[in-house]
mmCIF file of C-alpha atoms in Angstrom:
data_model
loop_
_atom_site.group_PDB
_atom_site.id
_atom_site.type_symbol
_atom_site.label_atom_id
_atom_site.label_comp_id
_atom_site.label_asym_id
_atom_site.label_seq_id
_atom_site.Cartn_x
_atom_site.Cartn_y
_atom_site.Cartn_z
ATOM 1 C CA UNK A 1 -24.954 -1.585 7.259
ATOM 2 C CA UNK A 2 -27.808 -1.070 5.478
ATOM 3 C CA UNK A 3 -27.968 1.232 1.791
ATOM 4 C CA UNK A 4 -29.638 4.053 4.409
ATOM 5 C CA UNK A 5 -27.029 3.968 7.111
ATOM 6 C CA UNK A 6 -24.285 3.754 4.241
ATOM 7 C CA UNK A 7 -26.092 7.016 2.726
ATOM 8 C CA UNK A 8 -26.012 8.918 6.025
ATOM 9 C CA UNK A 9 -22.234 7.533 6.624
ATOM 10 C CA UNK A 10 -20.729 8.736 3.173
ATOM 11 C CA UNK A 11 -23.026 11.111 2.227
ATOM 12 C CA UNK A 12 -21.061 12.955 -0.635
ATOM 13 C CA UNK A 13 -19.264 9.448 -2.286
ATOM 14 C CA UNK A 14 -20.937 9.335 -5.341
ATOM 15 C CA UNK A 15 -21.501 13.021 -6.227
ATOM 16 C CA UNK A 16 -20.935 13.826 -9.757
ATOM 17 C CA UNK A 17 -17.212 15.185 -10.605
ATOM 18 C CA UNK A 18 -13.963 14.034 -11.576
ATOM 19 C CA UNK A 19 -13.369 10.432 -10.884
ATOM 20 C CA UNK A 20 -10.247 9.483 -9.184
ATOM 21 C CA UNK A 21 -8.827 5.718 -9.983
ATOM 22 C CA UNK A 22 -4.987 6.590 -9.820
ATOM 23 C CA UNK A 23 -4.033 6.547 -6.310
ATOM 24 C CA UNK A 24 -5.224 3.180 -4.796
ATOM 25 C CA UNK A 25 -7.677 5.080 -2.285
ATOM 26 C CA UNK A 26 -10.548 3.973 -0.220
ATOM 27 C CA UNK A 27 -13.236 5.262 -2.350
ATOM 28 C CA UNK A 28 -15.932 5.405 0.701
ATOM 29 C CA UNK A 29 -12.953 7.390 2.506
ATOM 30 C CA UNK A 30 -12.322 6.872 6.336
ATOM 31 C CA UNK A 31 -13.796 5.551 9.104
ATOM 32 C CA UNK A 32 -17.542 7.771 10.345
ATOM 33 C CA UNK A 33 -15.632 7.274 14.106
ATOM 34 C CA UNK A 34 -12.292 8.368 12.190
ATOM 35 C CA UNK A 35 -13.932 11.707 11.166
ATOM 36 C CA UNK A 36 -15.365 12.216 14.723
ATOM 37 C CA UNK A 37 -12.223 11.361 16.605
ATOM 38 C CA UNK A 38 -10.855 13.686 14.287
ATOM 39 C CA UNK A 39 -12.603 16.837 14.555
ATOM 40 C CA UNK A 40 -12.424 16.195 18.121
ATOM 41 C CA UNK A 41 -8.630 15.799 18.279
ATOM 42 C CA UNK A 42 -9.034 19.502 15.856
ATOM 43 C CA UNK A 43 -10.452 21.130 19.195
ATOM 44 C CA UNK A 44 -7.078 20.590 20.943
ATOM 45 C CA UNK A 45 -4.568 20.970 18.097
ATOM 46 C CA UNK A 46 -2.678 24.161 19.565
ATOM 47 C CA UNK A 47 -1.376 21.176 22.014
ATOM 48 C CA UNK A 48 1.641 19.138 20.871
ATOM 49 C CA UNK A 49 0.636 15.393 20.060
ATOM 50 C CA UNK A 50 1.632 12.662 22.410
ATOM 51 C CA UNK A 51 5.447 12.209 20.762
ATOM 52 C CA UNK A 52 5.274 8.459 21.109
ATOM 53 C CA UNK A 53 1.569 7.711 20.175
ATOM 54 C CA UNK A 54 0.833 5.564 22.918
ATOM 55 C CA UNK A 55 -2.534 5.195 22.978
ATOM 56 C CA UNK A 56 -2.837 4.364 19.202
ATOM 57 C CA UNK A 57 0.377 1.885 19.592
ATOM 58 C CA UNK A 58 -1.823 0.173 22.776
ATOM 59 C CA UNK A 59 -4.482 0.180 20.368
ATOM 60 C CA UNK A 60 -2.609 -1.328 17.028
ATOM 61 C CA UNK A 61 -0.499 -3.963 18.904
ATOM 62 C CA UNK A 62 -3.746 -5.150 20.209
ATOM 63 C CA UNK A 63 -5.507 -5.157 16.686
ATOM 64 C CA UNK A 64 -2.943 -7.216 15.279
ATOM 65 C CA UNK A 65 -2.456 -9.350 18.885
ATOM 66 C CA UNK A 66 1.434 -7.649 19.340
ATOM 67 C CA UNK A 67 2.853 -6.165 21.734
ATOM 68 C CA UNK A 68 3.302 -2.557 21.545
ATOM 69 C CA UNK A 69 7.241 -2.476 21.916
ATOM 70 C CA UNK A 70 7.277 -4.001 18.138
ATOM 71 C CA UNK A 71 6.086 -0.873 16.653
ATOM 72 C CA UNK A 72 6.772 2.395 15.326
ATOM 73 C CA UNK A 73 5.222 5.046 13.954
ATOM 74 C CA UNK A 74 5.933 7.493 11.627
ATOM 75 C CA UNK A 75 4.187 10.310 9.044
ATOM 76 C CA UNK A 76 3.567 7.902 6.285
ATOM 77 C CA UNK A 77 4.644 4.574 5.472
ATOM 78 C CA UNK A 78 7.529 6.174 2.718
ATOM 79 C CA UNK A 79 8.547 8.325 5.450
ATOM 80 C CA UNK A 80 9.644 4.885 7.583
ATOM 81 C CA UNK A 81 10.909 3.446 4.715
ATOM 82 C CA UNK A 82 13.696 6.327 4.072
ATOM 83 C CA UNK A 83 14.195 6.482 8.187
ATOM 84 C CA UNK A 84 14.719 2.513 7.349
ATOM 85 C CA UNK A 85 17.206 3.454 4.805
ATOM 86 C CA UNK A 86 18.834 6.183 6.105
ATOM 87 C CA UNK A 87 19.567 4.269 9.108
ATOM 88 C CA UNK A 88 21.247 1.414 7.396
ATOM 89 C CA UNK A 89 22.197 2.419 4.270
ATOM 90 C CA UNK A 90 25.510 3.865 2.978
ATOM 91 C CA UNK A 91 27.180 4.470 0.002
ATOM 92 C CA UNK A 92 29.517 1.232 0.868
ATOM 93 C CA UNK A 93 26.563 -1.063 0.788
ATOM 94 C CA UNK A 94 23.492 -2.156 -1.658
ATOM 95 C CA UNK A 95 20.006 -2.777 -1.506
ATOM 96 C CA UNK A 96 17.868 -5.152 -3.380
ATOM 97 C CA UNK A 97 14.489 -4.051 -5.040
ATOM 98 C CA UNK A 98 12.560 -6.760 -7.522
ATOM 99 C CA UNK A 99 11.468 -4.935 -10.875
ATOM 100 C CA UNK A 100 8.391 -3.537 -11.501
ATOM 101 C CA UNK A 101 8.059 -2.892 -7.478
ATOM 102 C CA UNK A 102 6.173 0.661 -5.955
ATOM 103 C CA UNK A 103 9.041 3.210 -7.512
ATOM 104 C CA UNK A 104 8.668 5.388 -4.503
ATOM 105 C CA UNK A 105 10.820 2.387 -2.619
ATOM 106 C CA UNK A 106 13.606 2.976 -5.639
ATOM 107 C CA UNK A 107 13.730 6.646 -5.146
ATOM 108 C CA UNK A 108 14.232 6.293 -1.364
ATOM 109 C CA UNK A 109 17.044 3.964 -2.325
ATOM 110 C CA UNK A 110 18.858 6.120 -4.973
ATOM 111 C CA UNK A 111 18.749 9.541 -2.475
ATOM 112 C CA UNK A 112 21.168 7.668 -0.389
ATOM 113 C CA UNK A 113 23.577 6.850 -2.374
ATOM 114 C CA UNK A 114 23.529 3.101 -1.885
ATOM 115 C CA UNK A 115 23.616 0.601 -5.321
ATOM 116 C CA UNK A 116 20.645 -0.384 -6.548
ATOM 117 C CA UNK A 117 20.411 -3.975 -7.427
ATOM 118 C CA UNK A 118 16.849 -4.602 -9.653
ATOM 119 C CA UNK A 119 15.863 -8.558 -9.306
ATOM 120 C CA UNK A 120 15.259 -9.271 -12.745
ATOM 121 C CA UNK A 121 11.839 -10.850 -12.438
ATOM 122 C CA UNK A 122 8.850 -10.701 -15.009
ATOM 123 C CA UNK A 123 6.150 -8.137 -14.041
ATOM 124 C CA UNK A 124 3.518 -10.457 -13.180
ATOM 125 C CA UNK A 125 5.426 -12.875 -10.741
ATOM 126 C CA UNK A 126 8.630 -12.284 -8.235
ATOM 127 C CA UNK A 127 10.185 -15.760 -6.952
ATOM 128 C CA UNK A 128 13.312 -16.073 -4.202
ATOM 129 C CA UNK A 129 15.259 -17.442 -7.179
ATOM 130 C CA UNK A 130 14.821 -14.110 -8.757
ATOM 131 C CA UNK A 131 15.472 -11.612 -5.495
ATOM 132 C CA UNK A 132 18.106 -14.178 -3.785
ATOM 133 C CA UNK A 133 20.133 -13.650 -7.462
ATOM 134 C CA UNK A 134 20.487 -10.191 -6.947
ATOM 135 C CA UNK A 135 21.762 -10.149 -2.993
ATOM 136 C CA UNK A 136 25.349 -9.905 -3.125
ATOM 137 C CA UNK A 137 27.632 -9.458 -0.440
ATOM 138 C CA UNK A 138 27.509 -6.208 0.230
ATOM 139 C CA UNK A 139 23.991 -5.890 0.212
ATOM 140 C CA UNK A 140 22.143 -4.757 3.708
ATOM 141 C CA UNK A 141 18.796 -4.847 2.879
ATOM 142 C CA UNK A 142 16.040 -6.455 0.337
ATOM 143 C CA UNK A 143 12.542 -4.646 -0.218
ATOM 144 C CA UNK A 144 9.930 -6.695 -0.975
ATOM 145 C CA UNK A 145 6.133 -4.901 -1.720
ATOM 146 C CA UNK A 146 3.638 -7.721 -0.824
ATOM 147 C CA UNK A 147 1.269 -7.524 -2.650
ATOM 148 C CA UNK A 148 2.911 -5.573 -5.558
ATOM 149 C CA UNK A 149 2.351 -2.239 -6.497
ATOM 150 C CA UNK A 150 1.491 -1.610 -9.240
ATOM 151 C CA UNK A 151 0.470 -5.774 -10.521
ATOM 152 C CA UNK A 152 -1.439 -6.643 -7.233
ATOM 153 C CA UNK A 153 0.376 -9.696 -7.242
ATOM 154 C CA UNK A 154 2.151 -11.094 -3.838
ATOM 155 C CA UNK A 155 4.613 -13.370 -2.734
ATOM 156 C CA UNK A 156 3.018 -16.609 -0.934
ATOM 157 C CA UNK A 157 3.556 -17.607 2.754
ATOM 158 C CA UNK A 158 5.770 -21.116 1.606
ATOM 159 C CA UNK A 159 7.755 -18.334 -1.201
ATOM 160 C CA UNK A 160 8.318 -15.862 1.603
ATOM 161 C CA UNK A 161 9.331 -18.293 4.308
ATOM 162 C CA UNK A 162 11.948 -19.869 2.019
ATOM 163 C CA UNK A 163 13.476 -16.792 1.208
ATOM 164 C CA UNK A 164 13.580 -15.473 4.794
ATOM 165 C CA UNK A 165 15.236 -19.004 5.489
ATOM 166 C CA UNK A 166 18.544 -18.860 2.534
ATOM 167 C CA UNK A 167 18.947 -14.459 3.282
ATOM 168 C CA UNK A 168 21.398 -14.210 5.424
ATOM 169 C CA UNK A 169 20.770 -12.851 8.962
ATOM 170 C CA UNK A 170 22.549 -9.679 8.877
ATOM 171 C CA UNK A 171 20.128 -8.278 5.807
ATOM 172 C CA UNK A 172 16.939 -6.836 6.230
ATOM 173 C CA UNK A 173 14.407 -8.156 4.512
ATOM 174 C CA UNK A 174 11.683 -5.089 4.635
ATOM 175 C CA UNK A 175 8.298 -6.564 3.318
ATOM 176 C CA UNK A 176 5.943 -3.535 2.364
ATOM 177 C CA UNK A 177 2.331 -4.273 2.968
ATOM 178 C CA UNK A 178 0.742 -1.349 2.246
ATOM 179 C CA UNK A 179 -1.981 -3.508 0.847
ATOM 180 C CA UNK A 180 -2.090 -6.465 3.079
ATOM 181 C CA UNK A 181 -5.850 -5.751 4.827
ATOM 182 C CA UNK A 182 -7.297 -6.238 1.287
ATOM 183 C CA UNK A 183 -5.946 -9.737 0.770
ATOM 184 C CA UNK A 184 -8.058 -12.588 1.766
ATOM 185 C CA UNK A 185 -6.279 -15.554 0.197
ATOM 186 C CA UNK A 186 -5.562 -18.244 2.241
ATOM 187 C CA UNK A 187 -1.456 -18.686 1.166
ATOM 188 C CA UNK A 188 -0.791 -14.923 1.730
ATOM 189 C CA UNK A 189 1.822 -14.737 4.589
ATOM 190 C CA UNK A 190 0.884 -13.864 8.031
ATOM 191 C CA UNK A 191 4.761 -11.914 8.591
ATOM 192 C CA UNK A 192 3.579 -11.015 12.021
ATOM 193 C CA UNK A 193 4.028 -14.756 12.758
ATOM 194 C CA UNK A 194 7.544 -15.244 11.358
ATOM 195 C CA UNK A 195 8.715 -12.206 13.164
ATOM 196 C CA UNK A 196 9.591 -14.578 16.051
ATOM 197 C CA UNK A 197 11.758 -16.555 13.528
ATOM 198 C CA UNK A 198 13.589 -13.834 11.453
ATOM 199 C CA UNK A 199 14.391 -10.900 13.932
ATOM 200 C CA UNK A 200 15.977 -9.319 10.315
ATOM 201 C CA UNK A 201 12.277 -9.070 9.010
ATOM 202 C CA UNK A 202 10.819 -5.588 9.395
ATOM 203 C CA UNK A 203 7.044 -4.766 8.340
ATOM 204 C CA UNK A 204 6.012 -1.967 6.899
ATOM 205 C CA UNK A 205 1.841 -0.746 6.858
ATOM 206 C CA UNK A 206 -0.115 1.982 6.346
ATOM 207 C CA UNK A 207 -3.036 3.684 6.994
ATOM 208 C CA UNK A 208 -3.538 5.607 3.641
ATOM 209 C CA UNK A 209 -5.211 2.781 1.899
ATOM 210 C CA UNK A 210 -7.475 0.357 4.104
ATOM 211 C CA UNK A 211 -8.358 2.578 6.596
ATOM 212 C CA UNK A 212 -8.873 5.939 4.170
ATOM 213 C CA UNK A 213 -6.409 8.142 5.925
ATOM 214 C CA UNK A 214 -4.274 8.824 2.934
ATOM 215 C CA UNK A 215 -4.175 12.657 3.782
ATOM 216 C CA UNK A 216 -3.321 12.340 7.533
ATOM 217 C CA UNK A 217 0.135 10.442 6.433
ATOM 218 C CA UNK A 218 0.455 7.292 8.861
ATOM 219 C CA UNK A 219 2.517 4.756 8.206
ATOM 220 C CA UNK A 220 3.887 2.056 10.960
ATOM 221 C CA UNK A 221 6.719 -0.298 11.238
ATOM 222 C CA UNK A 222 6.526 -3.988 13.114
ATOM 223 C CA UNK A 223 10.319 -4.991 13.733
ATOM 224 C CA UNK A 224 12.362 -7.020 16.566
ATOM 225 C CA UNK A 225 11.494 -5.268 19.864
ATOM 226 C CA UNK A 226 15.645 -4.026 19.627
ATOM 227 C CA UNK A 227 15.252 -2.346 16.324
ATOM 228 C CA UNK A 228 11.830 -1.065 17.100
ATOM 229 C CA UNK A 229 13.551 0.818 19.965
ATOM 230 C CA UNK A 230 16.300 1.851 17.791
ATOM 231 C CA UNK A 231 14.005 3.258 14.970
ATOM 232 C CA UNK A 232 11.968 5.113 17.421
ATOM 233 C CA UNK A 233 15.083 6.866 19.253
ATOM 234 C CA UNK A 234 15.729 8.335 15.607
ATOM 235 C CA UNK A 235 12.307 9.409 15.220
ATOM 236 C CA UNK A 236 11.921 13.451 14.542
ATOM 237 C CA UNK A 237 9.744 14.520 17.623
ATOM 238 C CA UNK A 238 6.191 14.880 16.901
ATOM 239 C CA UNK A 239 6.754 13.763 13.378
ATOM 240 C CA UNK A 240 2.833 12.130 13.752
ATOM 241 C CA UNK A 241 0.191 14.803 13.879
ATOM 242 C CA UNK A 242 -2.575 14.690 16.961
ATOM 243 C CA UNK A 243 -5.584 14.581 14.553
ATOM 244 C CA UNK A 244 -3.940 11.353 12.493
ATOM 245 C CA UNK A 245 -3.237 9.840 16.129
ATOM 246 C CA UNK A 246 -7.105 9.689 16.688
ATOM 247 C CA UNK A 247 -8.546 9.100 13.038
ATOM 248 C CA UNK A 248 -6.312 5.772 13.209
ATOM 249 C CA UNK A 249 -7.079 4.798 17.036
ATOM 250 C CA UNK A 250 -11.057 5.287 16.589
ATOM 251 C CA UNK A 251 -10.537 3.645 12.593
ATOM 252 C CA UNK A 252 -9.528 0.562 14.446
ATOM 253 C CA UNK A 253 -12.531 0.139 15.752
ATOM 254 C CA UNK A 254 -15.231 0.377 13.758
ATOM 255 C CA UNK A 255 -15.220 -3.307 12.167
ATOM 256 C CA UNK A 256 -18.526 -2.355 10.207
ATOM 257 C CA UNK A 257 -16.536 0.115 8.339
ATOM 258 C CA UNK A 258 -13.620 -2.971 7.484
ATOM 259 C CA UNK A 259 -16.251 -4.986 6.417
ATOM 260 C CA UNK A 260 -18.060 -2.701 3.925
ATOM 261 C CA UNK A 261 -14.861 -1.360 2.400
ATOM 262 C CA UNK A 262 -13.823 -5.314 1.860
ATOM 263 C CA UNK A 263 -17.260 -6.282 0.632
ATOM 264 C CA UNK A 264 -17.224 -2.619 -1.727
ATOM 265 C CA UNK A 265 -13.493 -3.727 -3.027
ATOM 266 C CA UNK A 266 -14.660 -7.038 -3.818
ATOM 267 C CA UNK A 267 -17.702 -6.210 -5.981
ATOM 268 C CA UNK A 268 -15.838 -2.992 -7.695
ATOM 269 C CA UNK A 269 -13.228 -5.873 -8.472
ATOM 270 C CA UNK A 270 -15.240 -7.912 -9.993
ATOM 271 C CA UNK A 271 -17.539 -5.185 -11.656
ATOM 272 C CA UNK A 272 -14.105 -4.122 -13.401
ATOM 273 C CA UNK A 273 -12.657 -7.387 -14.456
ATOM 274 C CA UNK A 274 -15.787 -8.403 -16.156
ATOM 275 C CA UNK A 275 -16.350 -4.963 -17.924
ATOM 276 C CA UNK A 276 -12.747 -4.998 -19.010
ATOM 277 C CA UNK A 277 -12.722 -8.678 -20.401
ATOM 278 C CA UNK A 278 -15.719 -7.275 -22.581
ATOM 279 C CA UNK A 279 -13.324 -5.403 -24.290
ATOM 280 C CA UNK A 280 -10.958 -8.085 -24.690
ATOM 281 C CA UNK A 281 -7.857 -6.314 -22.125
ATOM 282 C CA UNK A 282 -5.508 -8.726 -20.506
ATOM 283 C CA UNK A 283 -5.691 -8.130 -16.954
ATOM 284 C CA UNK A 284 -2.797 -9.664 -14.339
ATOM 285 C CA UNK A 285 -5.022 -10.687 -11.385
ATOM 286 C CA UNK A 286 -5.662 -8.598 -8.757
ATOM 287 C CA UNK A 287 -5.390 -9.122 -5.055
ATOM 288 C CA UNK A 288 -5.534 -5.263 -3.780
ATOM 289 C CA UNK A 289 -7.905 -2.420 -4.529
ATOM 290 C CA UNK A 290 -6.198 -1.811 -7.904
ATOM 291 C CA UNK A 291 -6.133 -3.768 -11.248
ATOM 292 C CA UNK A 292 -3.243 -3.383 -13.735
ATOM 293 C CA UNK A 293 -4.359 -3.869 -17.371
ATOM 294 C CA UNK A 294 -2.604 -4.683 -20.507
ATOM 295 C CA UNK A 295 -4.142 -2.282 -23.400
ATOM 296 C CA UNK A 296 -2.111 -3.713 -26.205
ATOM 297 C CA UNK A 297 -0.576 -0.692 -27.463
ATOM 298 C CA UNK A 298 0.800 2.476 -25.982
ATOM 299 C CA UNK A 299 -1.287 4.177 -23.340
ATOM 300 C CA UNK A 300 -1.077 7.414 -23.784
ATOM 301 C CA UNK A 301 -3.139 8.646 -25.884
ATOM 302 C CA UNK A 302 -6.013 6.611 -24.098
ATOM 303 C CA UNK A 303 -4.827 8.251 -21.029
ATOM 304 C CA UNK A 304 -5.378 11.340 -22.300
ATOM 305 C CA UNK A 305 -8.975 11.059 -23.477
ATOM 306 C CA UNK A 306 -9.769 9.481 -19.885
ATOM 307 C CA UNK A 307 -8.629 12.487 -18.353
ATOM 308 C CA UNK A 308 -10.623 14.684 -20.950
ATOM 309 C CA UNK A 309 -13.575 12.925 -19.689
ATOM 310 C CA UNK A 310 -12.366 13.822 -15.886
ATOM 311 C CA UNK A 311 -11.459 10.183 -15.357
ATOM 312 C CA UNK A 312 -8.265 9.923 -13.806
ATOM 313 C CA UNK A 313 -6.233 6.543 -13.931
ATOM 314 C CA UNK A 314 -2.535 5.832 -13.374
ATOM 315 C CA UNK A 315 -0.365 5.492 -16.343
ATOM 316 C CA UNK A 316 2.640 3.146 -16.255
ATOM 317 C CA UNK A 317 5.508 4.562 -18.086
ATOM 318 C CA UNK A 318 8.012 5.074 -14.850
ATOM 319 C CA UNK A 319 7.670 1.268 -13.965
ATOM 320 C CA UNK A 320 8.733 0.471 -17.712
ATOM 321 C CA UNK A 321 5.476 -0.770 -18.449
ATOM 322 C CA UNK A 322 3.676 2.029 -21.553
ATOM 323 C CA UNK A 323 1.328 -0.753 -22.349
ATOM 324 C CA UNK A 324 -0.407 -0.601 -19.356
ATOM 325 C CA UNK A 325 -2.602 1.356 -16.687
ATOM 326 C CA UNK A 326 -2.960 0.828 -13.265
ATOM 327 C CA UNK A 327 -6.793 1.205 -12.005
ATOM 328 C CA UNK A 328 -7.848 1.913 -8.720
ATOM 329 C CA UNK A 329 -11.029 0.138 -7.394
ATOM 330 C CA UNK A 330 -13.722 2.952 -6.904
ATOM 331 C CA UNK A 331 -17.678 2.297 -6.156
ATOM 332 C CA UNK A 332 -20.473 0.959 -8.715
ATOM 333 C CA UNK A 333 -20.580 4.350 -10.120
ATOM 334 C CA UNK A 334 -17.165 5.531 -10.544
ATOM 335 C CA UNK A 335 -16.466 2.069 -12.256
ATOM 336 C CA UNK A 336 -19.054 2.513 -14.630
ATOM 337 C CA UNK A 337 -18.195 5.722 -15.784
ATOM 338 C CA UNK A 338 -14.626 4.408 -16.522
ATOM 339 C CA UNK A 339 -16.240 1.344 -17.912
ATOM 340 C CA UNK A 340 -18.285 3.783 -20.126
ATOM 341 C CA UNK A 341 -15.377 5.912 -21.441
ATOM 342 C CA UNK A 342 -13.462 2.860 -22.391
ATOM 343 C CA UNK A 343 -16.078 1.260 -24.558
ATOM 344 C CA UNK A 344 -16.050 4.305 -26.592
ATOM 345 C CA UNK A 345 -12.873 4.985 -26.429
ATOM 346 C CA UNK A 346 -11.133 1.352 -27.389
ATOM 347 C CA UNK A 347 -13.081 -0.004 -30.405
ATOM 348 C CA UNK A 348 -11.169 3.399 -31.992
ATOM 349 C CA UNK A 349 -7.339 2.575 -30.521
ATOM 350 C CA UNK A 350 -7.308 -1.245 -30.633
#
């Protein structure tokens, strides 16, 4: 795609206004065939949508070469992720969370009632010592994000497998990969594969992040054809709206769009990490569309003068991390208005 076509495709991106680096989002937004699936799906939205998503299942388990009996779909990732939990969870049982993992998971958790058991790893790496510690034997399920939100780190394929092989086969181990279509290292597991191996291993994607449909709320689960059939029997009925059903069907499609918003993430990456080593920050590396950094101090009051420059970032406190913020990957622009901010904003705090 050339800078014209990109122009005419995402014609408002880089308008001047508040810049938003604090929710991991596609900053060229979704799919042009999204939007025009979209606002034709709009045309017919005083119809019910099709209650099992059929076409965009067909669609899916070919994309990811599955078939379509493995999956299930639901109104946002987190939204599978509590039917996960409500589903298996009691208050007789536990669940197993590493530290420093996407809090939303540990919320989900604590609403049922279930113990919460925190694998005591370091916030930069997560090893099966550390998460196969904390199973005990009332515990039903593990959580793993992969990568990690919010340090962009992941678990590798040889890590994963060997956990999957010492858990026991009557706990789940839910990997969230809300994040996975931005990784392109080589060790990064392919799950889909060991699927085959570990009928306990249930995936969990979205299409918030990648794909740019964060406001449509679409999430899916990949799980043993039995428990995909069980999940969807439990599913509310038309709990996926008609207008998300296309925007994700056509998204799947349009590779050119997958490749810029790869090739977009990878330079705003690197744009970041060298701006930010200019001013001396410790970064953990990144493998996602977000970087965590280190600012050597409490970062609040930086925080606050990034917002009072309409640059919004994501603050760590809740994860037990004050030193640090979390930074979305935007485009050229965005990043160099944050870049900006900072350099007048550090030399004063640090």
């Amino acid at each position: 795609m050339t800078i014209t076509q990109q122009k005419r495709a995402y014609p408002d991106k880089t308008q001047a206004g508040p810049i938003r680096l604090d929710h991991n989002e596609n900053p060229l937004g979704p799919s042009p065939l999204a939007i025009k699936a979209a606002q034709q799906a709009l045309l017919n939205c005083h119809r019910y949508p099709d209650n099992h998503g059929s076409a965009l299942k067909i669609s899916l388990a070919t994309h990811l070469s599955i078939s379509p009996d493995l999956i299930t779909l639901g109104n946002g990732s987190e939204g599978l992720l509590e039917l996960l939990s409500n589903t298996y969870l009691t208050t007789k049982n536990s669940a197993v969370l590493p530290n420093y993992s996407f809090i939303g998971i540990k919320k989900i958790i604590q609403h049922t009632g279930t113990q919460l058991r925190i694998a005591t790893n370091t916030y930069q790496y997560t090893t099966t010592e550390h998460i196969l510690a904390a199973v005990e034997p009332t515990t039903k399920i593990i959580f793993i994000v992969n990568p990690n939100n919010p340090t962009g780190t992941y678990i590798s394929s040889l890590d994963l497998n060997r956990l999957l092989e010492q858990l026991p086969s009557h706990i789940f181990a839910v990997i969230d990969e809300a994040y996975a279509e931005y990784v392109e290292d080589t060790d990064y597991p392919n799950t889909i594969k060991f699927l085959s191996t570990y009928p306990n291993l249930i995936i969990s994607r979205t299409f918030s992040k990648f794909y740019g449909l964060a406001g449509l709320r679409l999430g899916y689960l990949i799980s043993h054809p039995k428990i995909a059939k069980h999940l969807n029997s439990l599913c509310l009925p038309f709990s996926v709206n008609s207008i998300a059903l296309a925007a994700a069907q056509a998204s799947l499609y349009d590779h050119a769009h997958m490749k810029l918003s790869l090739a977009v993430n990878q330079q705003g990456r690197k744009q970041l990490m060298q701006g930010l080593k200019k001013l001396s920050l410790t970064m953990i590396p990144s493998h996602t569309n977000f970087i965590c950094v280190n600012l050597q101090k409490n970062s609040l009051a930086i925080y606050k003068q990034l917002v009072s420059d309409d640059i919004y970032v994501r603050p760590l406190y809740d994860y037990e991390l004050p030193n640090h913020l979390r930074i979305s990957i935007g485009l050229k622009d965005q990043n160099q208005r944050l870049l900006e901010a900072l350099y007048k904003i550090l030399p004063q705090e640090l």
